[in-house]
Amino acid sequence: MELPMTVSVENPLLTALGEVLPPHALLTDEAELARHSRDAAPFGAAGRPAVVVCPETVEEVQHVVRTARARGVAVVPQGARTGLAGAANAVTGCVVLSMTRMNRILEIDTGNRLVRCEPGVVTADLAAAVAGEGLCYPPDPASFETCTIGGNIATGAGGLCCVKYGVTADYVLGLTVVLADGEVLRVGRNTVKGVAGYDLTRLFVGSEGTLGVIVEATLALVPPRPPALALLARFASTADAGEAVGAIIREGHVPSALELLDRATTRAVAALGHPLLGGDRTEAAATLIVASDAPDARERVRAMTELCRDAKALSVTAAEDEEQTGQVLRARRMVMPALAAHAGAGDREVTAFIEDVAVPRARLAVLIEQIEQIAQEHDLFIATVGHAGDGNLHPTVVFDPADPSAVRRAKDAYDAIMAAALELGGTITGEHGVGTLKRDWLARELSPRSLRLHRDVKRLLDPEGLLNPGKVLA
Amino acid sequence: MELPMTVSVENPLLTALGEVLPPHALLTDEAELARHSRDAAPFGAAGRPAVVVCPETVEEVQHVVRTARARGVAVVPQGARTGLAGAANAVTGCVVLSMTRMNRILEIDTGNRLVRCEPGVVTADLAAAVAGEGLCYPPDPASFETCTIGGNIATGAGGLCCVKYGVTADYVLGLTVVLADGEVLRVGRNTVKGVAGYDLTRLFVGSEGTLGVIVEATLALVPPRPPALALLARFASTADAGEAVGAIIREGHVPSALELLDRATTRAVAALGHPLLGGDRTEAAATLIVASDAPDARERVRAMTELCRDAKALSVTAAEDEEQTGQVLRARRMVMPALAAHAGAGDREVTAFIEDVAVPRARLAVLIEQIEQIAQEHDLFIATVGHAGDGNLHPTVVFDPADPSAVRRAKDAYDAIMAAALELGGTITGEHGVGTLKRDWLARELSPRSLRLHRDVKRLLDPEGLLNPGKVLA
């Protein structure tokens, strides 16, 4: 008697994973595999995972890593897949290690101002939990309501308040990591200060899951942020706005946000009806939004208002209270909806790709002008918004993905923007990371010796190259 | 004819070094060799260098490293040798690479708030130079008037103001390093933000010259620090002082200094005549010195004064002006002279060894009490002063180096203090580093897996083990 052709042959990888992980932790249906195949980056290669595994304990993560390794199968760690560089994209046949179910806050230590948590905690949930204890976790990437702490650490995420409060990396005191061989490594400390041995903690921060899987983090906290006051200033030229940013920095202000909207962004937010940007006023080439949460915020905002006026601002609106501050800051929060609305204005479905480069602060205005030039040359709509205080810009290229010429032009523009940033002494990524999208450009930013050392470090920690292969390094 | 026996045979190492370095850069007389044989740590092995080399250019450093490597000779980088862990101690036959003549400030960039400099710049000189441009380089290790930036980076130095401003590591944006093979590596960036590739910059910070020789640094700067106001509070028990520290942290204050003097230190400073500590008052078990340079410093000092009173302070002196603040802060600056005076009170020459451990802030009072216990048990004079806001303590053991029993007891006490810190969830070094003194203890703090990774990283960057051998790792 012949066996029927449709007999289900057991998948040995799944069987081995199932020896430790419960069935509900193993996702294999097509929809889940597709959903977990890529992050929020529109370009970049992404493959079909063999399985998505959702562990709930460190031991389960160890089992997944060891099981995959024994079979030469790649492991791709994922958080909430909000990343913008393809760092969480699956490779075909891999095990996707989704860390979102390891989302417990293990300890909030108010006396020592620190928190211990699992990697799958959503950033906003962590911030809310520590706020409930009278503390603050400042890092605020744009996706903070959905992204995870583990993803923030793995990508070295930034945000709006970095100009005063620093980036995710600055808050990571210690990590527990599952290494490529399945062993657990604890690095860092529980103390504010500590210099015992090499700083391996920072080696894992921003390594995009290529050196190990983060399974626990100890993060520093700060006292609550006082309420902010904000101002909005409109400028006739990008150079004038750049001059205002320079003056604010030179005069020793440390704003809690210092954001710039270029002409296209200002126009889009105005079109969506923001009262401080729309109406019949002269169109601005750039808008600055500046906030201060210092104890002397009122004096600071007043002084920065004067600096904007000195830099020939068309208009400056300085908030006197919380409500007016809310109105000013709304202009920044309206940027993505405004660009989406602009993009959706026609009939076609469009893609908005958010780029990320950084230059020394003083070169900001030059880079913005070069980006406007690049947009014209490539016949593209590029709206730039940026963390001006950090010299970190996000040019957003809006294009029709169904139009091969537009896709080609978008990619060319994107290359031109990174080239411009490097030329100005900057970096190809200020806070989004390298992932798959920028690994060729990383090789241009780094010297050959540095690139070699990067490869050596990768080989040291992942000799078989099974941890998130193809990310950071080709 | 026979050659006279006294003919000077050329030293091939010196000859090879002299092919690139001028004669004045090569020191070989006994006094210089002795002077460069060790740093400021009293214990720990130190050997006699073959030569002290004082390069003035990156190319000269490369030549030294390559020349030593070709002969299998160790290279020991040194700054001002103010370190307290033996990290700059020579090994016999080594080339000491003294970086003190590479002391140029290359660029102060006010628009981007950064400075580029060579490693031999004295920290106070750097701070003065950037202050001249209206900026501030905050890190303030106790030896800041003589120590060098390169040494600060290599050891990951801290200081008094870290509680608000962070440590040296937090200011290092980029480094140029000469690697063990003599190649030049540039790591890091010129921008505030940047996540391009692995964080190799932080790998070199605190690596004590074991992974490469720092030849240039790019450091972040901040706006000038506003004038501070300070308070001094005396407590009947260490626990009360610890409670005050806890309350200050819990209430969300971020003092610019939060220093604690234990009973022995308080007594020594009082004996040297500080008016706020001496006189006929009840003797204090602990003294807190707290400063604020916030814009609302007056309100902060007032609020922190109340918190000290709530914690049952024997007395609190809150400065109303700069002069009174100076008087309060003088009590902290008098600590080392006071301990020296106490030590010199007898006839014998004594050694004062400054230890360095850190614990989670909330465990501070417990550790201080344990240190007092350890002093009694070992029949030693131990005076503890600490950066209480960081949980970082410096117990200073004063003993007679000519008395073998005292030396043994001092070493035992020193081991007991590190054991206590680890037991309390702390670290064997908060800011002084591992060097030769603590490498055995590093192996106790780190897990076996972490220690193995440390060795792997060392081997990766220095396969022949010629860069500062025996430091950090045995």
Coordinates of N, CA and C in Angstrom, one line a residue, chain A residues 111-113 155-156 159 162 167 179 181 183-186 190-200 202-203 207 210-211 223 248-249 252-254 295-296 358-362 387 390 392 425-434 442 445 449-450 452-454 456-458 460-461 473, chain B residues 111-113 155-156 159 162 167 179 181 183-186 190-200 202-203 207 210-211 223 248-249 252-254 295-296 358-362 387 390 392 425-434 442 445 449-450 452-454 456-458 460-461 473:
Chain A
G111 N 14.7 54.6 44.7 CA 15.9 55.1 45.5 C 17.1 55.2 44.6
N112 N 17.2 54.3 43.7 CA 18.4 54.3 42.8 C 18.1 54.8 41.4
R113 N 16.9 55.3 41.2 CA 16.4 55.8 39.9 C 16.8 54.9 38.8
T155 N 18.6 49.3 18.2 CA 18.9 50.3 17.1 C 19.5 51.5 17.6
G156 N 19.6 51.7 18.9 CA 20.2 53.0 19.5 C 19.3 54.1 19.2
G159 N 15.1 60.4 19.3 CA 13.8 61.0 19.5 C 13.9 62.5 19.5
C162 N 16.2 64.3 22.7 CA 17.6 64.0 22.9 C 18.5 65.2 23.0
V167 N 20.1 60.1 24.1 CA 19.5 59.1 23.4 C 19.3 57.8 24.2
L179 N 23.8 35.0 23.8 CA 24.8 35.0 22.8 C 24.5 34.0 21.7
D181 N 25.9 31.4 20.9 CA 26.0 29.9 21.3 C 24.9 29.5 22.3
E183 N 24.5 30.9 25.3 CA 24.9 31.2 26.6 C 24.3 32.6 27.0
V184 N 24.1 32.8 28.3 CA 23.6 34.1 28.8 C 24.8 34.9 29.3
L185 N 24.8 36.1 28.8 CA 25.9 37.1 29.2 C 25.2 38.3 29.9
R186 N 25.8 38.6 31.1 CA 25.3 39.8 31.8 C 26.4 40.8 31.6
N190 N 24.6 47.9 38.1 CA 23.4 48.4 38.7 C 23.7 49.8 39.4
T191 N 24.9 50.3 39.2 CA 25.3 51.5 39.8 C 25.3 52.6 38.8
V192 N 25.3 53.9 39.3 CA 25.3 55.0 38.4 C 26.7 55.0 37.7
K193 N 27.7 54.9 38.5 CA 29.1 54.8 37.9 C 29.6 53.4 37.9
G194 N 30.6 53.2 37.1 CA 31.2 51.8 37.1 C 32.2 51.7 35.9
V195 N 33.4 51.3 36.2 CA 34.4 51.1 35.1 C 35.1 49.8 35.2
A196 N 34.4 48.8 35.7 CA 35.0 47.5 35.8 C 35.0 46.7 34.5
G197 N 36.1 46.8 33.8 CA 36.3 46.0 32.6 C 35.9 46.8 31.3
Y198 N 35.9 46.2 30.2 CA 35.5 46.9 28.9 C 34.0 47.2 28.9
D199 N 33.7 48.2 28.2 CA 32.3 48.6 28.1 C 31.6 47.8 27.0
L200 N 31.2 46.6 27.4 CA 30.6 45.7 26.4 C 29.1 46.0 26.3
R202 N 27.8 49.0 25.8 CA 27.6 49.8 24.6 C 27.9 49.1 23.3
L203 N 28.6 48.0 23.4 CA 28.9 47.3 22.2 C 27.6 46.7 21.6
S207 N 23.6 47.4 18.0 CA 24.2 46.4 17.2 C 23.1 45.6 16.4
T210 N 22.8 41.8 15.9 CA 23.8 41.0 15.1 C 24.8 40.4 16.0
L211 N 24.8 40.8 17.3 CA 25.9 40.3 18.2 C 25.3 39.4 19.4
P223 N 14.5 62.5 37.2 CA 13.3 63.1 37.8 C 12.3 63.5 36.8
I248 N 21.0 80.1 19.3 CA 20.5 79.4 20.5 C 21.5 78.6 21.1
I249 N 22.3 77.8 20.3 CA 23.3 76.9 20.8 C 24.5 77.8 21.4
G252 N 24.2 79.3 24.8 CA 24.2 78.4 25.9 C 22.8 77.9 26.3
H253 N 21.8 78.0 25.5 CA 20.5 77.4 25.8 C 20.5 75.9 25.6
V254 N 19.8 75.2 26.4 CA 19.6 73.8 26.2 C 18.1 73.5 26.1
P295 N 13.8 75.2 34.7 CA 13.1 76.0 35.8 C 12.8 77.4 35.4
D296 N 13.7 78.0 34.5 CA 13.6 79.4 34.1 C 13.1 79.4 32.6
A358 N 22.7 62.9 9.9 CA 23.1 63.9 10.8 C 24.4 64.6 10.4
V359 N 24.5 65.9 10.7 CA 25.7 66.6 10.4 C 26.0 67.5 11.6
P360 N 27.3 67.9 11.7 CA 27.6 68.9 12.8 C 26.5 70.0 12.7
R361 N 26.0 70.4 13.9 CA 24.9 71.4 13.9 C 25.1 72.6 13.0
A362 N 26.3 73.1 12.9 CA 26.5 74.3 12.2 C 26.3 74.1 10.7
H387 N 15.6 67.2 13.8 CA 16.0 67.6 15.2 C 17.2 68.5 15.1
D390 N 20.3 68.8 17.3 CA 21.2 67.7 17.2 C 21.9 67.6 15.8
N392 N 20.3 66.6 13.3 CA 19.8 65.3 12.7 C 18.5 65.6 11.9
G425 N 30.8 66.2 6.8 CA 31.4 65.8 8.0 C 30.4 65.1 8.9
G426 N 29.3 64.6 8.3 CA 28.2 64.0 9.1 C 28.2 62.5 9.0
T427 N 27.1 61.9 9.3 CA 26.9 60.5 9.4 C 25.7 60.0 8.6
I428 N 25.7 58.8 8.0 CA 24.6 58.3 7.2 C 23.4 57.9 8.1
T429 N 23.6 57.9 9.4 CA 22.4 57.6 10.3 C 22.6 58.2 11.6
G430 N 21.7 59.1 12.0 CA 21.7 59.8 13.3 C 21.0 58.9 14.4
E431 N 19.9 58.2 14.0 CA 19.2 57.5 15.0 C 18.4 56.3 14.5
H432 N 18.3 56.1 13.2 CA 17.5 55.0 12.7 C 18.3 53.7 12.5
G433 N 19.6 53.8 12.4 CA 20.4 52.6 12.2 C 20.8 52.3 10.8
V434 N 21.5 51.2 10.6 CA 22.0 50.8 9.3 C 21.2 49.7 8.7
L442 N 27.4 52.3 5.0 CA 28.3 52.2 6.2 C 29.7 52.0 5.8
E445 N 31.2 55.2 5.0 CA 31.4 56.1 6.2 C 32.6 55.7 7.0
R449 N 39.9 50.1 7.8 CA 40.4 49.5 9.1 C 39.2 49.3 10.1
S450 N 38.4 50.3 10.1 CA 37.2 50.3 11.0 C 36.2 49.2 10.6
R452 N 36.9 46.5 8.9 CA 37.6 45.2 9.2 C 37.3 44.9 10.7
L453 N 37.5 45.9 11.5 CA 37.3 45.6 13.0 C 35.8 45.3 13.3
H454 N 34.9 46.0 12.6 CA 33.5 45.6 12.7 C 33.3 44.1 12.4
D456 N 35.5 41.8 12.4 CA 36.2 40.9 13.4 C 35.3 40.8 14.7
V457 N 34.7 41.9 15.1 CA 33.8 41.9 16.3 C 32.6 41.0 16.0
K458 N 32.0 41.1 14.8 CA 30.9 40.2 14.5 C 31.3 38.8 14.5
L460 N 33.7 37.4 16.1 CA 34.0 37.0 17.5 C 32.8 36.6 18.2
L461 N 31.7 37.4 18.1 CA 30.5 37.1 18.8 C 29.5 36.2 18.1
L473 N 26.4 44.8 8.5 CA 27.5 44.4 7.6 C 26.9 43.5 6.5
Chain B
G111 N 30.1 76.5 17.5 CA 28.8 76.2 16.8 C 28.3 74.8 17.1
N112 N 29.3 73.9 17.1 CA 28.9 72.5 17.4 C 29.2 72.0 18.8
R113 N 29.6 72.9 19.6 CA 29.9 72.6 21.0 C 30.8 71.3 21.1
T155 N 41.0 55.6 31.4 CA 40.6 55.1 32.7 C 39.1 55.2 32.9
G156 N 38.4 56.0 32.0 CA 37.0 56.3 32.2 C 36.8 57.1 33.5
G159 N 34.6 62.0 38.8 CA 34.8 63.3 39.5 C 33.6 63.7 40.3
C162 N 29.9 64.5 38.4 CA 29.2 63.5 37.6 C 27.8 63.3 38.0
V167 N 30.2 61.3 33.5 CA 31.6 61.0 33.6 C 32.3 61.3 32.2
L179 N 46.5 51.2 16.8 CA 46.2 49.9 17.2 C 47.5 49.1 17.4
D181 N 48.9 46.8 15.8 CA 49.7 46.6 14.6 C 50.3 47.9 14.0
E183 N 48.5 50.4 13.0 CA 47.6 51.1 12.1 C 46.8 52.1 12.9
V184 N 46.3 53.2 12.1 CA 45.5 54.2 12.8 C 44.0 53.9 12.6
L185 N 43.3 53.9 13.6 CA 41.8 53.7 13.5 C 41.1 54.9 14.0
R186 N 40.1 55.3 13.2 CA 39.2 56.4 13.6 C 37.9 55.8 14.0
N190 N 31.6 63.2 14.5 CA 31.7 64.6 14.8 C 30.3 65.2 15.1
T191 N 29.3 64.4 15.2 CA 27.9 64.9 15.3 C 27.4 64.5 16.7
V192 N 26.4 65.2 17.1 CA 25.8 64.9 18.4 C 25.3 63.5 18.5
K193 N 24.5 63.2 17.5 CA 23.9 61.9 17.4 C 24.6 61.1 16.3
G194 N 24.5 59.7 16.3 CA 25.1 58.9 15.3 C 25.1 57.5 15.7
V195 N 24.6 56.6 14.8 CA 24.5 55.2 15.2 C 25.0 54.3 14.0
A196 N 26.0 54.8 13.3 CA 26.6 54.1 12.2 C 27.5 53.0 12.6
G197 N 27.1 51.8 12.7 CA 28.0 50.7 13.1 C 28.1 50.5 14.6
Y198 N 28.9 49.6 15.0 CA 29.1 49.3 16.4 C 29.8 50.4 17.2
D199 N 29.5 50.5 18.5 CA 30.0 51.6 19.3 C 31.4 51.2 19.7
L200 N 32.4 51.4 18.8 CA 33.8 51.0 19.2 C 34.4 52.1 20.0
R202 N 33.3 53.6 22.7 CA 33.1 53.2 24.1 C 33.9 52.0 24.5
L203 N 34.3 51.2 23.5 CA 35.1 50.0 23.8 C 36.5 50.5 24.2
S207 N 39.5 51.3 28.6 CA 40.2 50.1 28.4 C 41.7 50.2 28.8
T210 N 44.9 49.0 26.9 CA 45.2 47.6 26.6 C 44.7 47.2 25.2
L211 N 43.9 48.1 24.6 CA 43.4 47.8 23.3 C 43.9 48.7 22.1
P223 N 27.1 74.2 27.7 CA 27.1 75.6 28.1 C 27.8 75.8 29.5
I248 N 16.8 63.3 48.9 CA 17.2 64.3 47.9 C 17.0 63.7 46.5
I249 N 17.4 62.4 46.3 CA 17.2 61.8 45.1 C 15.7 61.5 44.8
G252 N 13.6 64.3 43.5 CA 13.9 64.7 42.1 C 14.9 65.8 42.0
H253 N 15.7 66.1 43.0 CA 16.7 67.1 42.9 C 17.9 66.5 42.1
V254 N 18.6 67.3 41.3 CA 19.8 66.9 40.6 C 20.9 67.8 41.0
P295 N 19.1 76.8 37.6 CA 18.7 78.2 37.6 C 17.9 78.6 38.9
D296 N 17.2 77.5 39.5 CA 16.5 77.8 40.7 C 17.3 77.2 41.9
A358 N 31.6 51.3 44.2 CA 30.3 52.0 44.0 C 29.2 50.9 44.3
V359 N 28.2 51.4 44.9 CA 27.0 50.6 45.1 C 25.7 51.3 44.7
P360 N 24.6 50.6 44.5 CA 23.4 51.3 44.2 C 23.2 52.4 45.3
R361 N 22.8 53.6 45.0 CA 22.7 54.7 45.9 C 22.1 54.4 47.2
A362 N 21.0 53.6 47.2 CA 20.3 53.3 48.4 C 21.1 52.5 49.4
H387 N 31.2 60.2 46.6 CA 30.3 60.9 45.8 C 28.9 60.2 46.0
D390 N 26.2 59.4 43.5 CA 26.4 58.3 42.6 C 26.6 57.0 43.3
N392 N 29.1 56.3 45.0 CA 30.6 56.0 44.8 C 31.4 56.4 45.9
G425 N 25.5 44.5 45.6 CA 25.1 44.7 44.3 C 25.9 45.8 43.6
G426 N 27.1 46.1 44.1 CA 27.9 47.2 43.5 C 29.0 46.7 42.6
T427 N 30.0 47.6 42.5 CA 31.1 47.3 41.6 C 32.4 47.5 42.3
I428 N 33.5 46.9 41.9 CA 34.8 47.0 42.5 C 35.5 48.3 42.2
T429 N 34.9 49.0 41.2 CA 35.5 50.3 40.8 C 34.5 51.2 40.2
G430 N 34.3 52.4 40.8 CA 33.3 53.3 40.3 C 33.9 54.2 39.2
E431 N 35.2 54.6 39.4 CA 35.8 55.5 38.5 C 37.3 55.5 38.4
H432 N 38.0 54.7 39.2 CA 39.5 54.6 39.2 C 40.0 53.6 38.2
G433 N 39.2 52.6 37.9 CA 39.6 51.5 37.0 C 40.2 50.3 37.7
V434 N 40.6 49.4 36.9 CA 41.1 48.0 37.3 C 42.6 48.0 37.4
L442 N 38.3 41.9 39.4 CA 37.5 42.0 38.2 C 36.9 40.6 37.8
E445 N 34.0 40.0 39.9 CA 32.8 40.8 39.6 C 32.1 40.2 38.3
R449 N 31.6 33.9 31.7 CA 31.4 34.1 30.3 C 31.8 35.5 29.9
S450 N 31.5 36.5 30.8 CA 31.9 37.9 30.5 C 33.5 38.0 30.5
R452 N 35.6 35.7 29.8 CA 36.0 35.1 28.5 C 35.9 36.0 27.3
L453 N 34.8 36.7 27.3 CA 34.6 37.7 26.2 C 35.6 38.9 26.3
H454 N 35.9 39.3 27.6 CA 36.9 40.3 27.7 C 38.2 39.8 27.1
D456 N 38.7 37.6 24.9 CA 38.5 37.5 23.4 C 38.7 38.8 22.7
V457 N 38.1 39.8 23.4 CA 38.2 41.2 22.8 C 39.7 41.7 22.8
K458 N 40.3 41.4 24.0 CA 41.7 41.8 24.1 C 42.6 41.1 23.0
L460 N 41.5 39.9 20.2 CA 41.2 40.4 18.8 C 42.0 41.7 18.5
L461 N 42.1 42.6 19.5 CA 42.7 43.9 19.2 C 44.2 43.8 19.5
L473 N 43.2 42.7 32.6 CA 43.1 41.2 32.7 C 44.5 40.7 33.1

